[in-house]
Tab-separated table of C-alpha atoms and ligand atoms in Angstrom:
chain	number	residue	atom	x	y	z
A	238	MET	CA	-124.926	41.396	-37.112
A	239	VAL	CA	-123.934	41.200	-33.525
A	240	LYS	CA	-121.529	43.144	-31.436
A	241	VAL	CA	-118.201	41.691	-29.791
A	242	THR	CA	-116.028	43.480	-27.364
A	243	TYR	CA	-112.432	42.561	-27.227
A	244	VAL	CA	-110.680	43.775	-24.016
A	245	ALA	CA	-106.934	43.908	-24.172
A	246	CYS	CA	-104.825	43.090	-21.253
A	247	ASP	CA	-104.162	46.814	-20.554
A	248	GLY	CA	-108.017	47.269	-20.500
A	249	THR	CA	-108.411	48.787	-24.082
A	250	GLU	CA	-111.749	47.786	-25.305
A	251	THR	CA	-112.442	47.235	-29.036
A	252	THR	CA	-116.157	46.681	-30.053
A	253	VAL	CA	-116.738	45.441	-33.681
A	254	ASP	CA	-119.903	44.382	-35.537
A	255	ALA	CA	-119.519	40.758	-36.492
A	256	GLU	CA	-121.384	38.326	-38.740
A	257	VAL	CA	-123.437	35.572	-36.996
A	258	GLY	CA	-121.806	32.215	-38.001
A	259	ALA	CA	-118.370	33.743	-38.034
A	260	SER	CA	-115.806	32.808	-35.127
A	261	VAL	CA	-114.595	35.122	-32.509
A	262	MET	CA	-111.148	34.500	-33.956
A	263	GLN	CA	-112.091	35.438	-37.391
A	264	THR	CA	-113.874	38.470	-36.417
A	265	ALA	CA	-110.797	39.827	-34.584
A	266	LEU	CA	-108.712	39.190	-37.572
A	267	GLU	CA	-110.942	41.033	-40.059
A	268	ASN	CA	-111.281	43.871	-37.903
A	269	ASN	CA	-107.406	44.086	-36.986
A	270	VAL	CA	-107.964	43.512	-33.326
A	271	ASP	CA	-104.453	43.160	-31.642
A	272	GLY	CA	-103.965	40.209	-29.388
A	273	ILE	CA	-105.374	37.326	-31.411
A	274	VAL	CA	-102.985	35.809	-34.022
A	275	GLY	CA	-105.002	32.726	-35.290
A	276	GLU	CA	-101.950	31.212	-36.904
A	277	CYS	CA	-103.721	27.982	-38.134
A	278	GLY	CA	-106.657	29.708	-39.570
A	279	GLY	CA	-109.155	28.121	-37.064
A	280	ALA	CA	-108.132	24.305	-37.468
A	281	MET	CA	-107.514	24.185	-33.810
A	282	MET	CA	-103.821	23.476	-34.294
A	283	CYS	CA	-102.116	26.473	-32.720
A	284	ALA	CA	-103.593	28.134	-29.493
A	285	THR	CA	-102.720	31.528	-30.745
A	286	CYS	CA	-106.357	32.521	-30.468
A	287	HIS	CA	-106.668	31.996	-26.791
A	288	CYS	CA	-109.162	34.261	-24.966
A	289	TYR	CA	-110.751	34.542	-21.881
A	290	VAL	CA	-114.610	34.499	-21.967
A	291	ASP	CA	-115.986	37.172	-19.890
A	292	GLU	CA	-117.700	35.461	-16.865
A	293	ALA	CA	-121.063	37.054	-17.656
A	294	TRP	CA	-121.009	35.302	-20.923
A	295	THR	CA	-119.601	31.721	-20.131
A	296	ASP	CA	-123.066	30.287	-19.748
A	297	ARG	CA	-123.839	31.299	-23.388
A	298	THR	CA	-120.612	30.516	-25.090
A	299	GLY	CA	-120.802	26.884	-23.615
A	300	VAL	CA	-117.942	24.449	-22.773
A	301	ARG	CA	-114.756	23.664	-24.380
A	302	GLY	CA	-115.125	21.402	-27.166
A	303	ASP	CA	-113.180	18.085	-27.713
A	304	GLY	CA	-109.545	18.824	-28.306
A	305	GLU	CA	-109.649	22.324	-26.977
A	306	ASP	CA	-108.300	21.610	-23.775
A	307	ASP	CA	-105.268	19.640	-25.301
A	308	MET	CA	-104.577	22.463	-27.641
A	309	LEU	CA	-104.847	25.177	-24.798
A	310	GLU	CA	-102.047	23.220	-22.960
A	311	CYS	CA	-99.861	24.893	-25.757
A	312	ALA	CA	-101.143	28.540	-25.005
A	313	ALA	CA	-98.431	31.002	-24.257
A	314	ALA	CA	-100.533	32.602	-21.329
A	315	ASP	CA	-101.975	31.221	-18.415
A	316	VAL	CA	-105.063	29.083	-19.125
A	317	THR	CA	-107.934	29.549	-16.515
A	318	PRO	CA	-111.528	28.005	-16.336
A	319	THR	CA	-112.802	30.796	-18.780
A	320	SER	CA	-110.226	30.131	-21.392
A	321	ARG	CA	-111.226	29.069	-24.877
A	322	LEU	CA	-109.885	28.968	-28.277
A	323	SER	CA	-111.511	31.994	-30.002
A	324	CYS	CA	-111.838	29.986	-33.310
A	325	GLN	CA	-113.949	27.539	-31.538
A	326	ILE	CA	-116.619	30.091	-30.543
A	327	ARG	CA	-119.206	30.623	-33.316
A	328	LEU	CA	-121.302	33.801	-33.129
A	329	THR	CA	-125.087	33.491	-32.613
A	330	GLU	CA	-127.741	35.950	-32.094
A	331	ASP	CA	-127.621	34.985	-28.512
A	332	LEU	CA	-123.930	36.003	-28.310
A	333	ASP	CA	-124.833	39.738	-29.075
A	334	GLY	CA	-122.672	41.834	-26.746
A	335	LEU	CA	-120.147	39.104	-26.186
A	336	ARG	CA	-117.163	40.255	-24.160
A	337	VAL	CA	-113.755	38.414	-24.405
A	338	HIS	CA	-110.482	39.204	-22.634
A	339	LEU	CA	-107.296	38.831	-24.396
A	340	PRO	CA	-104.227	37.286	-22.873
A	341	GLU	CA	-100.917	39.289	-22.606
A	342	GLU	CA	-99.098	37.050	-25.222
A	343	GLN	CA	-100.299	34.502	-27.691
A	344	VAL	CA	-96.754	33.059	-28.693
B	80	FES	FE1	-105.346	28.137	-34.118
B	80	FES	FE2	-107.606	28.719	-33.163
B	80	FES	S1	-106.665	29.809	-34.741
B	80	FES	S2	-106.332	26.955	-32.641
């Protein structure tokens, strides 16, 4: 188990326990975290799982994978250098304590 903190756009923080190997999107849905929709179930077809990785964590989450940039063009909120599709971030022990910020809107 690792901890992930989701920071809503109003600053509300929700910290949950997550399974190693699960995605940040899947973990949000399983824990009823508002602000992540995950419409396509993680198939990288929707961009409703957009999140901003906290700058302290971007080295550990790595760079956007193939296709993520294209899909993020469909994101409802502004895309920044720390934007990721949360379904494409797999949790590892190294990501224990990860913080992601949620956009104001997903659709
Ligand atoms: Fe659809 Fe991530 S859940 S792109």
